[in-house]
XYZ file of C-alpha atoms in Angstrom:
585
model
C 18.023 -33.137 44.900
C 17.874 -29.330 44.826
C 15.652 -29.380 41.699
C 13.309 -32.020 43.257
C 12.958 -29.878 46.361
C 12.253 -26.850 44.403
C 9.654 -28.562 42.266
C 7.854 -29.725 45.430
C 7.786 -26.203 46.778
C 6.381 -24.870 43.498
C 3.656 -27.500 43.502
C 2.649 -26.724 47.111
C 2.593 -22.979 46.505
C 0.526 -23.438 43.339
C -2.060 -25.506 45.273
C -2.293 -22.923 48.047
C -2.747 -20.045 45.526
C -5.488 -21.981 43.727
C -7.400 -22.783 46.964
C -7.173 -19.125 47.979
C -8.232 -17.478 44.725
C -10.530 -20.107 43.209
C -13.396 -19.409 45.575
C -12.915 -15.647 45.294
C -13.030 -15.732 41.500
C -16.152 -17.803 41.436
C -17.823 -15.470 43.969
C -16.771 -12.536 41.807
C -18.154 -14.165 38.688
C -21.534 -14.803 40.441
C -21.577 -11.257 41.680
C -20.998 -9.911 38.171
C -23.565 -12.289 36.837
C -26.245 -11.103 39.231
C -25.153 -7.408 38.814
C -25.676 -7.678 35.063
C -29.178 -9.042 35.618
C -30.000 -6.230 38.061
C -28.602 -3.576 35.813
C -30.871 -4.656 32.952
C -33.823 -4.782 35.323
C -33.058 -1.272 36.580
C -32.870 0.150 33.127
C -36.173 -1.407 32.060
C -37.633 -0.304 35.351
C -36.620 3.257 34.574
C -38.594 3.150 31.318
C -41.831 2.182 33.235
C -41.132 4.655 35.946
C -40.971 7.474 33.351
C -44.257 6.168 31.891
C -45.987 6.124 35.265
C -44.631 9.576 36.179
C -46.014 10.884 32.906
C -49.390 9.360 33.316
C -49.579 10.716 36.849
C -48.696 14.228 35.593
C -51.437 14.065 33.066
C -53.866 13.013 35.771
C -52.974 16.179 37.787
C -53.573 18.731 34.944
C -56.822 20.576 35.790
C -56.909 22.158 32.370
C -56.585 18.854 30.519
C -59.273 17.376 32.815
C -61.588 20.325 32.007
C -61.131 19.868 28.243
C -61.667 16.105 28.391
C -64.650 16.521 30.747
C -66.262 18.787 28.226
C -65.489 16.206 25.416
C -67.029 13.373 27.497
C -70.234 15.383 28.007
C -70.688 15.960 24.315
C -73.823 14.242 23.073
C -72.840 13.295 19.517
C -70.924 10.215 18.683
C -68.175 12.052 16.818
C -64.609 12.682 18.048
C -64.882 15.869 19.991
C -61.356 16.927 19.093
C -61.970 16.614 15.354
C -64.511 19.467 15.673
C -62.815 21.579 18.318
C -59.375 22.344 16.909
C -58.489 24.963 19.507
C -59.153 22.685 22.389
C -57.243 19.863 20.586
C -54.177 22.137 20.152
C -54.312 23.301 23.832
C -54.544 19.689 25.018
C -51.715 18.507 22.796
C -49.537 21.366 23.941
C -50.029 20.070 27.520
C -49.149 16.523 26.387
C -45.915 17.728 24.700
C -44.986 19.897 27.703
C -45.126 16.821 29.957
C -43.366 14.578 27.390
C -40.008 16.224 27.777
C -37.429 16.162 24.947
C -34.793 14.615 27.255
C -36.583 11.324 27.562
C -39.439 11.467 25.025
C -42.129 8.728 25.248
C -43.165 7.188 21.907
C -46.949 8.071 22.146
C -49.563 9.304 24.632
C -53.266 8.475 24.188
C -56.286 9.555 26.131
C -59.565 8.102 24.903
C -63.056 6.849 25.740
C -65.851 5.274 23.591
C -65.640 7.969 20.840
C -63.133 10.732 21.815
C -59.458 10.376 21.199
C -56.465 12.727 21.951
C -52.976 11.748 21.124
C -49.573 13.000 20.092
C -48.890 11.173 16.910
C -52.111 9.689 15.583
C -55.613 10.724 14.677
C -57.672 7.516 14.382
C -61.178 7.307 13.124
C -64.068 7.079 15.636
C -64.713 3.539 14.512
C -61.162 2.731 15.339
C -61.433 4.366 18.689
C -64.554 2.320 19.449
C -62.937 -0.885 18.320
C -59.809 -0.315 20.512
C -61.825 0.935 23.608
C -63.811 -2.312 23.496
C -60.830 -4.624 23.601
C -60.438 -6.940 26.673
C -56.972 -5.471 27.209
C -58.545 -2.596 29.242
C -59.699 -4.631 32.092
C -60.887 -2.816 35.085
C -58.054 -1.891 37.414
C -58.489 -2.406 41.134
C -57.935 0.318 43.648
C -54.608 -0.989 44.815
C -53.148 -1.391 41.303
C -53.326 2.207 40.011
C -52.109 1.116 36.472
C -51.430 -1.970 34.481
C -48.720 -2.904 31.890
C -49.461 -4.506 28.478
C -46.661 -6.778 27.219
C -45.174 -6.191 23.710
C -47.840 -5.778 21.037
C -48.551 -3.914 17.907
C -49.699 -0.365 18.549
C -53.474 -0.039 18.475
C -53.127 3.418 16.882
C -50.210 2.973 14.528
C -52.111 1.242 11.729
C -49.451 2.111 9.109
C -46.053 1.237 10.576
C -47.496 -1.325 13.109
C -44.958 -0.394 15.604
C -44.198 -2.975 18.404
C -44.724 -1.196 21.780
C -45.221 -1.805 25.453
C -48.066 0.081 27.067
C -48.904 1.425 30.578
C -52.579 2.354 30.962
C -54.617 3.658 33.908
C -58.149 5.118 34.341
C -58.454 8.826 33.558
C -60.405 10.287 36.521
C -61.318 13.889 36.807
C -60.061 14.487 40.369
C -60.876 18.212 40.134
C -64.397 17.575 38.893
C -65.988 15.201 41.248
C -63.871 12.217 40.228
C -65.811 11.632 37.082
C -64.587 8.744 34.884
C -63.277 10.380 31.722
C -61.699 7.456 29.919
C -58.247 5.782 29.740
C -54.703 7.136 29.638
C -52.296 4.907 27.654
C -48.503 5.568 27.592
C -46.845 3.682 24.671
C -43.068 3.195 24.593
C -41.086 1.660 21.703
C -40.421 -2.062 22.394
C -37.067 -1.532 20.655
C -35.775 0.338 23.680
C -36.158 -2.783 25.815
C -34.552 -4.852 23.050
C -31.611 -2.425 22.993
C -31.160 -2.513 26.806
C -31.182 -6.370 26.689
C -28.753 -6.677 23.788
C -26.278 -4.047 25.127
C -26.593 -4.884 28.839
C -25.459 -8.501 28.442
C -23.150 -9.619 25.674
C -23.734 -13.064 24.145
C -20.461 -14.262 25.711
C -21.891 -13.641 29.199
C -25.330 -15.244 28.674
C -28.869 -14.796 27.295
C -31.532 -12.531 28.760
C -35.168 -13.543 28.864
C -38.060 -11.494 30.373
C -41.197 -13.328 31.719
C -44.406 -11.864 32.948
C -46.237 -13.015 36.143
C -48.037 -15.710 34.096
C -44.784 -17.136 32.757
C -45.284 -15.886 29.168
C -42.184 -14.765 27.307
C -41.915 -10.928 27.024
C -38.285 -10.840 25.582
C -37.212 -12.007 23.057
C -40.698 -11.645 21.542
C -39.751 -13.479 18.327
C -38.286 -16.626 20.025
C -41.047 -18.256 21.896
C -39.334 -21.668 21.664
C -36.160 -20.402 23.285
C -36.371 -22.826 26.139
C -39.533 -24.670 25.297
C -41.725 -25.849 28.096
C -39.344 -24.699 30.873
C -40.564 -21.135 31.016
C -42.825 -21.751 33.960
C -40.041 -23.727 35.708
C -37.641 -20.757 35.134
C -40.137 -18.408 36.713
C -40.942 -20.595 39.784
C -37.506 -22.098 40.376
C -35.814 -20.563 43.568
C -32.501 -22.330 42.656
C -29.438 -20.535 41.149
C -29.222 -23.179 38.409
C -31.705 -25.033 36.247
C -31.589 -27.854 33.838
C -32.911 -27.177 30.341
C -32.954 -29.829 27.598
C -30.275 -31.811 29.353
C -27.912 -28.820 29.856
C -27.228 -27.190 33.212
C -27.628 -23.471 33.323
C -26.628 -20.777 35.827
C -29.551 -18.541 36.520
C -29.946 -15.044 38.033
C -33.363 -13.307 38.348
C -34.341 -9.747 39.101
C -37.914 -8.460 39.491
C -39.061 -5.118 38.222
C -40.552 -2.772 40.663
C -42.809 -0.917 38.169
C -44.044 -3.842 36.169
C -45.035 -7.476 36.931
C -41.957 -8.848 34.998
C -39.066 -10.913 35.885
C -35.617 -10.503 34.186
C -33.719 -13.827 33.936
C -30.152 -14.260 32.869
C -29.145 -17.731 31.727
C -25.640 -19.037 31.000
C -24.472 -22.594 30.445
C -22.596 -23.903 33.441
C -19.536 -24.723 31.361
C -19.217 -21.124 30.246
C -19.756 -19.887 33.785
C -16.533 -21.604 34.823
C -14.464 -19.957 32.024
C -12.897 -17.266 34.391
C -11.749 -20.050 36.762
C -10.272 -22.039 33.932
C -8.646 -18.981 32.556
C -7.201 -18.261 36.008
C -5.744 -21.763 36.268
C -4.198 -21.486 32.757
C -2.583 -18.144 33.697
C -1.472 -19.479 37.047
C 0.215 -22.477 35.332
C 1.910 -20.151 32.847
C 3.112 -17.821 35.602
C 4.416 -20.688 37.734
C 6.132 -22.304 34.816
C 7.812 -19.019 33.821
C 8.789 -18.599 37.405
C 10.156 -22.142 37.554
C 12.230 -21.586 34.398
C 13.591 -18.259 35.734
C 14.495 -19.854 39.048
C 16.299 -22.660 37.235
C 18.084 -20.176 35.050
C 19.200 -18.191 38.139
C 20.512 -21.356 39.722
C 22.478 -22.202 36.681
C 24.031 -18.745 36.587
C 24.942 -18.941 40.261
C 26.520 -22.436 39.763
C 28.570 -21.152 36.826
C 29.724 -18.064 38.759
C 28.407 -15.732 36.180
C 27.215 -13.036 38.580
C 30.682 -11.812 39.506
C 31.881 -11.006 35.974
C 28.530 -9.471 35.175
C 28.894 -7.122 38.168
C 32.354 -6.158 37.046
C 31.067 -5.383 33.467
C 28.264 -3.315 34.869
C 30.722 -1.256 36.865
C 32.787 -0.667 33.777
C 29.759 0.311 31.763
C 28.636 2.748 34.516
C 31.950 4.417 34.498
C 32.176 4.774 30.794
C 31.534 8.100 28.947
C 31.277 8.817 25.198
C 34.008 11.418 25.679
C 36.552 8.606 26.481
C 36.742 7.463 22.901
C 36.426 3.812 21.897
C 35.518 1.540 24.924
C 38.316 -0.750 26.197
C 37.066 -3.518 28.587
C 38.624 -6.525 30.127
C 38.447 -9.974 28.496
C 35.981 -12.233 30.281
C 36.234 -16.054 30.158
C 32.456 -16.521 30.426
C 30.919 -16.488 26.958
C 27.603 -14.882 27.965
C 29.423 -11.880 29.472
C 31.583 -11.458 26.308
C 28.386 -11.401 24.259
C 26.883 -8.672 26.463
C 30.123 -6.706 26.183
C 30.190 -6.949 22.423
C 26.530 -5.808 22.179
C 27.405 -2.851 24.347
C 30.295 -1.915 22.153
C 28.079 -2.065 19.088
C 25.523 0.082 20.922
C 28.202 2.665 21.618
C 29.130 2.738 17.993
C 25.602 3.335 16.945
C 25.194 5.980 19.600
C 28.319 7.791 18.197
C 26.823 7.617 14.681
C 23.537 9.040 15.964
C 25.353 11.884 17.745
C 27.345 12.685 14.565
C 24.176 12.715 12.450
C 22.380 14.878 14.960
C 25.271 17.425 14.959
C 25.248 17.375 11.208
C 21.500 18.001 11.100
C 22.001 20.965 13.405
C 24.728 22.308 11.229
C 22.571 21.879 8.079
C 19.679 23.596 9.734
C 21.827 26.574 10.723
C 23.144 26.819 7.154
C 19.674 26.733 5.791
C 18.505 29.509 8.106
C 21.477 31.654 6.985
C 20.713 31.016 3.400
C 17.043 31.787 3.955
C 18.069 35.071 5.755
C 20.314 35.939 2.798
C 17.454 35.199 0.429
C 15.324 37.663 2.358
C 18.063 40.340 2.297
C 19.040 40.172 -1.328
C 15.540 41.100 -2.889
C 15.405 44.136 -0.635
C 18.930 45.166 -1.970
C 17.788 44.646 -5.579
C 14.592 46.677 -5.016
C 16.515 49.548 -3.486
C 19.031 49.457 -6.263
C 16.304 49.514 -8.915
C 14.638 52.340 -7.187
C 17.887 54.342 -7.185
C 18.439 53.649 -10.924
C 14.860 54.559 -11.716
C 15.275 57.976 -9.825
C 18.469 58.785 -11.688
C 16.788 57.899 -15.068
C 13.920 60.237 -14.223
C 16.455 63.013 -13.224
C 18.184 62.469 -16.582
C 14.923 62.747 -18.442
C 14.815 59.105 -19.672
C 11.247 57.644 -19.939
C 12.547 54.140 -20.725
C 14.703 53.534 -17.739
C 11.965 54.046 -15.009
C 9.618 51.703 -16.977
C 12.279 49.034 -17.238
C 13.193 49.334 -13.551
C 9.510 49.092 -12.594
C 9.042 45.961 -14.779
C 12.210 44.359 -13.414
C 11.261 45.255 -9.898
C 7.818 43.567 -10.314
C 9.536 40.440 -11.758
C 11.889 40.314 -8.741
C 8.994 40.974 -6.382
C 6.930 38.092 -7.835
C 9.902 35.776 -7.844
C 11.069 36.486 -4.230
C 7.603 36.789 -2.520
C 6.710 33.907 -0.328
C 3.313 32.204 0.006
C 2.088 29.110 1.849
C 3.802 26.048 0.111
C 4.891 28.250 -2.759
C 1.268 28.373 -4.219
C -0.217 30.979 -6.515
C -2.895 31.115 -9.208
C -2.710 30.444 -12.914
C -3.737 34.042 -13.622
C -0.739 35.364 -11.665
C 1.598 33.072 -13.564
C 0.239 34.288 -16.889
C 0.530 37.945 -15.740
C 4.119 37.260 -14.681
C 5.203 35.867 -18.072
C 3.463 38.731 -19.906
C 5.492 41.133 -17.808
C 8.658 39.093 -18.394
C 8.144 39.111 -22.210
C 7.304 42.876 -22.166
C 10.584 43.383 -20.455
C 12.437 41.206 -23.079
C 11.015 43.399 -25.796
C 13.273 46.216 -24.526
C 16.288 44.061 -25.462
C 15.033 42.598 -28.810
C 12.767 45.535 -29.751
C 11.174 44.744 -33.145
C 12.874 41.292 -33.347
C 10.554 39.790 -30.839
C 6.796 39.393 -30.773
C 4.510 37.375 -28.458
C 0.846 36.522 -27.998
C -1.116 35.306 -24.970
C -4.597 33.845 -25.526
C -6.483 32.997 -22.377
C -10.076 31.607 -21.811
C -11.885 30.880 -18.588
C -11.410 32.100 -14.978
C -7.677 31.543 -14.557
C -7.841 33.170 -10.981
C -9.649 30.100 -9.742
C -6.953 27.564 -10.648
C -4.218 27.007 -7.987
C -0.782 26.109 -9.238
C 2.743 26.050 -7.924
C 4.669 29.228 -8.262
C 7.077 29.902 -11.173
C 6.079 27.113 -13.488
C 5.687 29.212 -16.674
C 8.557 31.663 -16.585
C 11.280 28.930 -16.816
C 9.567 27.708 -20.000
C 9.750 31.213 -21.546
C 13.352 31.492 -20.505
C 14.215 28.191 -22.176
C 13.020 29.701 -25.440
C 15.405 32.668 -25.112
C 18.289 30.634 -23.618
C 18.056 27.610 -25.921
C 15.480 27.937 -28.667
C 16.504 31.282 -30.146
C 20.294 30.778 -29.754
C 20.642 28.872 -33.042
C 18.208 30.934 -35.104
C 17.944 34.391 -36.535
C 15.274 36.970 -35.672
C 12.518 37.774 -35.727
C 11.599 35.602 -32.603
C 8.102 34.745 -31.609
C 6.378 32.900 -28.696
C 2.684 32.074 -28.596
C 1.001 31.035 -25.356
C -2.580 29.596 -25.282
C -4.161 28.813 -21.867
C -7.712 27.807 -20.830
C -9.295 26.878 -17.578
C -12.553 25.319 -16.420
C -11.627 24.961 -12.680
C -10.281 22.673 -11.496
C -8.986 21.527 -14.969
C -6.772 23.667 -17.145
C -4.429 23.239 -20.073
C -1.602 25.328 -21.570
C 0.207 25.254 -24.968
C 3.498 27.119 -25.591
C 5.000 27.464 -29.141
C 8.142 29.293 -30.292
C 9.882 29.582 -33.653
C 13.338 28.767 -32.357
C 15.517 25.751 -33.075
C 13.335 23.267 -31.214
C 14.384 20.265 -29.245
C 17.318 18.082 -30.559
C 16.404 14.456 -30.939
C 18.863 13.573 -28.092
C 17.515 16.292 -25.770
C 13.872 15.356 -26.471
C 14.537 11.640 -25.824
C 16.193 12.454 -22.471
C 13.415 14.640 -21.309
C 10.746 12.169 -22.217
C 12.588 9.442 -20.496
C 12.745 11.683 -17.377
C 9.008 12.340 -17.604
C 8.345 8.602 -17.750
C 10.528 8.019 -14.737
C 8.626 10.643 -12.722
C 5.379 8.968 -13.645
C 6.683 5.569 -12.568
C 7.755 6.943 -9.164
C 4.404 8.606 -8.600
C 2.444 5.429 -9.676
C 4.168 3.492 -6.909
C 3.083 6.132 -4.350
C 6.443 6.064 -2.524
C 10.242 6.429 -2.868
C 9.785 10.156 -3.693
C 13.388 10.567 -2.596
C 14.337 9.065 -6.012
C 12.913 12.156 -7.750
C 15.757 13.858 -9.530
C 15.684 16.848 -11.977
C 19.365 16.910 -12.943
C 19.027 20.702 -12.992
C 16.553 20.635 -15.922
C 13.808 23.184 -15.518
C 11.095 21.158 -17.421
C 11.539 18.145 -15.121
C 11.460 20.432 -12.066
C 8.195 22.010 -13.241
C 6.700 18.526 -13.980
C 7.596 17.174 -10.563
C 6.160 20.200 -8.839
C 2.885 19.979 -10.832
C 2.636 16.129 -10.192
C 3.010 16.699 -6.447
C -0.116 18.830 -6.667
C -2.217 17.042 -9.320
C -0.944 13.430 -9.004
C -2.272 11.288 -11.916
C -4.574 13.993 -13.285
C -1.751 15.785 -15.135
C 0.407 15.219 -18.171
C 3.157 17.121 -20.036
C 3.788 16.560 -23.824
C 7.011 17.736 -25.460
C 7.867 17.948 -29.097
C 8.593 20.146 -32.164
C 6.085 22.110 -34.203
C 5.318 21.270 -37.783
C 7.030 24.540 -38.835
C 9.885 24.187 -36.378
C 10.342 25.440 -32.878
C 9.527 23.886 -29.545
C 6.036 22.875 -28.592
C 5.091 22.132 -24.964
C 1.563 21.047 -23.782
C 0.450 20.849 -20.089
C -2.937 19.281 -19.457
C -4.339 18.830 -15.916
C -7.048 16.335 -17.094
C -6.183 12.648 -17.147
C -4.358 11.633 -20.241
C -3.655 14.976 -21.744
C -3.890 15.383 -25.451
C -2.206 15.049 -28.783
C 0.091 17.877 -30.139
């Protein structure tokens, strides 16, 4: 009984809402429909208003009247302005001055039987005579001032054959006895009207047509069979709807104030009612959802769920994370127990998040301390080396200051910071040259090296400290199992942005096991980068070569390869190539 009563109330409320809002929605749709038509008409009216304003300004120019009066009094049958360049330029400057850059008209023409002055074109005298004799330039009555020509091919643009609309009026010398000088024609690109119509009214709203006073179609110019023989009916019908080809259309009309045109917006009646149908669908959905909600609330009330929920809410409000694990009462209602379990799980996730946040803060603090130490240690080393160098000079040793200076430069390059650890290939080569010079103090005649470079290495950006670890590997691993003399040869060339480097030593070379492990590591890095994700899988296992390869791949991606092997005469051979594919050793 309660449910039947509730359903009856919902039906009555729905009917009342529909009666109240249905009429308002229809009125709003009709208002928007008419407003869209008037907006299009106002924008097109603005075009003709600008054209009329410009033609009126040209009429008022005394200088322009004087020039054209002199042209009209010329006895010969040639274009006056073809022979009087100075007057032509002066007149065109006046035309451009009135045709402002903010809303520039497509073209301005002032002409009579033989003389022509315009902005864009310079027609022949025969063309001027041909155009001036067209019936388009009918005599304008005193109460008209000007006339508008519907879309047509420009009479003057014989190359592009631009579609334009024109406003023309007699050119009268008001400052020289009202002499008839010719005709002023203002041309505007028809595409502007097309753009206004297309942008002003989406196809989902309706279709715009523009008719002139005779019922001829002005827009769209290329669809003269749009509504067949009903064009005149559309123009003359005072109704808000019209039947076309058996379909009923809603219709809104707006007349232009500056041209004898009528803007008409047509939309099929069935589409016009879409907002009302959408409102009914939404209303049904809302009422249905409301009905379900009410039924659910009644079920909750009947099952006495509200009281345990209130008790659970109170316990949740009184709980704090500082109290440890939450301990709540057991509830006989299943739904309340589910909510309680969800809250307990949420508390657990909150605790985990808090612990992770505290760990992140602690890690950040440790990193800052380590960073501070890293900044302090190089200064301590530089000061110590300076002290040692001073003592060496006091003791008369020439070697100690040089060694201290070299070691200081090595430390300075290693510890200096740049954006993202970037440097140039030239700096890297200079650093390993300094490093190997320093190592000669230790090995003296037992160590020789060569560095051969080609190209502008200073224009190649690379990560910092990618070469020195390779040199160190030769000393730490390659030369350990061999007898001197030791030798390292480095060849590097650059043609920015590509570059390649080859390093050879005469040490013991890579063992088969070591070489196999490194090559497998390189392939793993390539596979990770080819997937474009899961970079957290990148691991170096404290191997300098893999570390260098990963850093280079982060910068060069697929355009870099590293080849490892042993030379034909023994010793390690490493090749780095920044062009795709690399090369053979």
